[in-house]
Amino acid sequence: MLATYPYHGHTFSFDPGAPLDISLPLAPGPNQVNCFWAEPVQFDTIRVGDFVGSVAEGGSTNYKRVHLTPHGNGTHTECYGHISTDLEATINRCLRRFLFVARLISVEPRQLPNGDQVVMLADAQSALGGIFPDSEVLPEAIILRTLPNHKAKRARQYSGTNPTYVEPALAQYLAEHHIEHLLLDLPSVDREEDGGQLLAHHAFWQYPEHTRRASTITELIFVPDELKDGLYLLNLQITSLELDASPSKPVLYRLS
Ligand SMILES: N[C@@H](CC(=O)c1ccccc1NC=O)C(=O)O
């Protein structure tokens, strides 16, 4: 059954029964994506007196403590609190809506003379195909799939590998065109080691001059090949953490 979604004078249709999950699972073990030297996810069984929080060990219930690092362990969404001392800047306060019209694009990074792999503004503009400002439907979110789209991305150990990042001019361009949410399959929009500059983060959030407080960046997604470039309804869910970032669950629905 199709549901309708009104947007800027259009009436889109989508199938609530056909979600396309672009998050990565969070689990212990070696086969999990990892970056920024994060410890792996850990689930600890809680033991209090005679109680053991493990049914496998004879307990009545499973009851575990979770040890995780949002920026390093898997799909996560962050707000400008990532680069600010503002106590208000938590993902739970910044992300107040959860449905957005999103455009999925696929872009191949280019190699700079120093060897860095970078997603360039010019290539993203070609992938967007002149949607700014000509398109009838301006999206609120851009989902950036980098090419090639190897499944190995789902479990890559990125730390110390100088992963692909985004040209700051592209982040600036998206901010200027009022893209509120950027999602991508990389550990960061910025270079792994950049002396703390985080130029693309600053450009996307226009921080600190004209901070875009409701805007978010979601990193370490994975977009399967079956999803074609185009328009989707994005349901972006987080945990209600009063922290700069939260593990997140972006789910897409094809729009027609
Ligand atoms: N590039 C930064 C570090 C950095 O960006 C970072 C460090 C720890 C956890 C996440 C980070 N950035 C993620 O977007 C630096 O060189 O200081």
XYZ file of C-alpha atoms and ligand atoms in Angstrom:
273
model
C 0.000 0.000 0.000
C 1.312 3.423 -0.891
C 1.386 6.411 1.436
C 1.645 9.983 0.242
C 4.143 12.619 1.310
C 3.421 16.243 0.474
C 6.501 18.346 -0.246
C 6.796 21.853 -1.667
C 3.606 21.569 -3.718
C 4.322 18.010 -4.882
C 2.595 14.887 -3.687
C 5.031 11.985 -3.581
C 4.150 8.346 -3.009
C 6.195 5.784 -1.082
C 5.706 2.279 0.244
C 6.062 2.161 4.077
C 6.462 -1.602 3.713
C 9.614 -1.267 1.613
C 12.293 0.309 3.833
C 15.861 0.507 2.546
C 18.163 0.490 5.567
C 21.457 2.300 4.861
C 22.860 1.955 8.395
C 25.539 -0.491 9.464
C 24.867 -2.783 12.423
C 26.721 -2.198 15.704
C 28.111 -5.429 17.075
C 31.171 -6.744 18.898
C 33.842 -8.581 17.001
C 36.395 -7.938 14.290
C 34.072 -7.666 11.280
C 32.781 -4.236 12.152
C 33.699 -0.993 10.468
C 36.079 1.085 12.598
C 37.778 4.486 12.348
C 39.555 7.140 14.416
C 41.199 4.427 16.508
C 37.972 3.587 18.345
C 37.829 0.559 20.608
C 35.497 -2.098 19.196
C 31.901 -2.215 20.391
C 31.587 -4.265 23.539
C 28.540 -5.772 25.286
C 29.207 -6.623 28.949
C 26.943 -8.913 30.932
C 25.759 -7.181 34.127
C 26.294 -9.221 37.292
C 24.876 -8.070 40.640
C 24.968 -10.487 43.572
C 23.409 -13.727 42.336
C 21.962 -12.038 39.284
C 23.563 -12.668 35.935
C 22.255 -10.742 32.927
C 22.645 -13.632 30.526
C 19.980 -16.228 29.716
C 22.721 -18.408 28.232
C 24.378 -18.437 31.658
C 21.124 -19.288 33.485
C 19.859 -15.766 34.162
C 16.199 -14.782 33.767
C 16.951 -12.060 31.253
C 19.652 -10.675 29.062
C 20.903 -7.433 30.639
C 24.010 -5.901 29.121
C 26.050 -2.744 29.300
C 27.072 -1.283 25.940
C 30.515 0.203 25.356
C 30.619 2.149 22.107
C 32.190 5.152 20.420
C 29.681 6.912 18.148
C 32.263 8.550 15.848
C 34.316 5.402 15.465
C 32.105 2.313 15.560
C 29.471 2.591 12.863
C 26.730 4.700 11.328
C 26.351 7.860 13.378
C 24.816 11.305 13.072
C 26.496 14.399 14.459
C 25.583 18.048 14.931
C 27.782 21.141 15.193
C 28.497 20.102 18.799
C 31.252 17.980 17.248
C 33.310 21.165 16.812
C 31.800 23.473 19.443
C 31.799 24.026 23.204
C 28.108 25.032 23.078
C 26.311 22.921 25.699
C 23.095 23.200 23.674
C 24.761 21.504 20.746
C 23.598 17.937 21.272
C 22.239 15.744 18.537
C 19.054 15.227 20.559
C 18.395 18.971 20.571
C 19.585 19.726 17.047
C 17.747 16.988 15.158
C 14.063 17.726 15.695
C 12.549 16.346 12.481
C 13.003 12.837 11.206
C 11.587 12.746 7.662
C 13.339 14.490 4.791
C 13.345 14.454 1.018
C 16.804 13.255 0.053
C 18.749 12.908 -3.170
C 21.179 9.992 -3.543
C 24.215 10.688 -5.743
C 27.250 8.549 -6.556
C 30.640 10.179 -6.995
C 34.126 8.867 -7.657
C 36.831 10.581 -5.583
C 39.894 12.070 -7.291
C 43.478 11.633 -6.252
C 45.292 14.843 -5.311
C 49.021 15.253 -6.038
C 49.778 14.384 -2.384
C 47.922 11.052 -2.767
C 44.773 12.064 -0.876
C 41.477 10.750 -2.275
C 38.912 13.554 -2.278
C 35.266 13.901 -3.352
C 35.390 17.097 -5.393
C 32.758 19.810 -5.751
C 32.871 19.656 -9.561
C 32.143 15.916 -9.626
C 29.309 16.214 -7.114
C 27.854 19.051 -9.194
C 27.857 16.822 -12.287
C 26.188 14.024 -10.320
C 23.570 16.480 -9.102
C 22.982 17.388 -12.752
C 22.107 21.020 -12.275
C 19.431 20.445 -9.650
C 20.536 23.682 -8.000
C 18.774 25.953 -8.703
C 16.871 24.541 -11.684
C 15.208 21.459 -10.280
C 11.549 21.425 -9.416
C 12.304 19.430 -6.280
C 15.081 20.716 -4.055
C 16.065 18.059 -1.534
C 16.710 18.715 2.151
C 19.353 15.995 2.361
C 22.112 14.664 0.119
C 23.282 11.073 0.388
C 26.755 10.665 -1.028
C 27.793 7.192 -2.194
C 31.460 7.007 -3.126
C 32.606 4.828 -6.024
C 33.681 2.106 -6.251
C 31.049 0.833 -3.840
C 32.779 -2.250 -2.481
C 30.921 -4.261 0.170
C 34.238 -4.234 2.064
C 33.264 -0.734 3.205
C 30.917 -2.410 5.656
C 33.834 -3.748 7.703
C 36.779 -1.547 6.775
C 39.408 -0.702 9.391
C 40.034 2.922 8.462
C 42.337 4.077 11.259
C 45.675 5.346 9.991
C 44.743 4.794 6.316
C 44.078 8.456 5.407
C 40.550 7.695 4.148
C 38.751 9.564 1.380
C 37.251 12.879 2.447
C 35.191 15.761 1.008
C 36.517 18.925 -0.615
C 35.571 21.777 1.748
C 34.185 23.695 -1.259
C 31.591 20.910 -1.679
C 30.502 21.232 1.965
C 30.286 25.009 1.457
C 28.214 24.518 -1.718
C 25.751 22.219 0.052
C 25.384 24.713 2.906
C 24.788 27.566 0.446
C 22.063 25.497 -1.211
C 20.339 24.837 2.110
C 21.076 21.133 2.274
C 20.346 20.446 5.938
C 21.600 16.888 6.131
C 24.586 15.234 4.524
C 24.997 11.462 4.681
C 28.036 9.628 3.352
C 29.814 6.275 3.402
C 33.115 7.658 4.697
C 34.447 7.961 8.272
C 34.489 11.738 8.055
C 33.858 14.653 5.711
C 37.347 15.828 6.668
C 40.858 14.453 6.388
C 41.755 11.961 9.127
C 44.715 14.079 10.203
C 44.332 17.749 9.378
C 45.825 19.443 12.426
C 42.335 19.961 13.848
C 41.123 22.206 11.018
C 37.979 20.205 10.081
C 37.353 22.581 7.180
C 34.418 20.694 5.630
C 32.669 20.335 9.007
C 33.052 24.088 9.575
C 31.836 24.901 6.061
C 28.794 22.619 6.234
C 27.676 23.994 9.603
C 28.795 27.564 8.732
C 30.336 27.475 12.194
C 30.847 29.760 14.032
C 29.708 32.739 11.911
C 26.196 31.621 10.899
C 25.825 28.263 12.606
C 23.259 25.971 11.014
C 22.053 24.456 14.279
C 19.533 21.998 12.812
C 21.963 20.545 10.285
C 23.549 17.143 10.665
C 26.259 14.989 9.124
C 25.824 11.209 9.063
C 28.947 9.129 8.472
C 29.706 5.451 7.853
C 26.506 4.598 6.022
C 26.457 1.925 3.342
C 24.234 2.281 0.274
C 23.762 -1.027 -1.571
C 24.181 -0.981 -5.365
C 20.508 -1.912 -5.813
C 19.558 1.614 -4.788
C 19.694 3.805 -7.863
C 20.650 7.469 -7.713
C 17.569 9.643 -7.317
C 15.002 10.932 -4.855
C 14.114 9.136 -1.626
C 12.242 9.811 1.554
C 14.781 9.658 4.383
C 13.795 8.638 7.897
C 16.741 9.606 10.082
C 16.573 8.154 13.593
C 18.994 8.581 16.478
C 19.097 7.660 20.132
C 18.144 10.629 22.319
C 21.708 11.201 23.449
C 22.626 14.593 24.870
C 25.965 14.336 23.126
C 27.380 15.758 19.901
C 26.746 12.480 18.084
C 24.610 9.362 18.272
C 24.540 6.010 16.583
C 21.863 6.401 13.947
C 19.552 4.564 11.617
C 18.929 6.246 8.289
C 16.235 4.417 6.329
C 15.185 5.300 2.780
C 11.919 4.872 0.898
C 11.820 5.181 -2.877
C 9.738 8.181 -3.934
C 7.516 8.222 -6.957
N 41.052 15.488 11.680
C 41.031 15.837 13.086
C 40.491 14.703 13.930
C 39.091 14.359 13.613
O 38.540 14.830 12.641
C 38.371 13.415 14.480
C 39.015 12.908 15.606
C 38.354 11.997 16.415
C 37.059 11.598 16.117
C 36.433 12.104 15.000
C 37.100 13.028 14.184
N 36.473 13.566 13.094
C 35.326 13.032 12.600
O 34.609 13.581 11.836
C 42.446 16.196 13.562
O 43.407 15.962 12.847
O 42.538 16.721 14.659
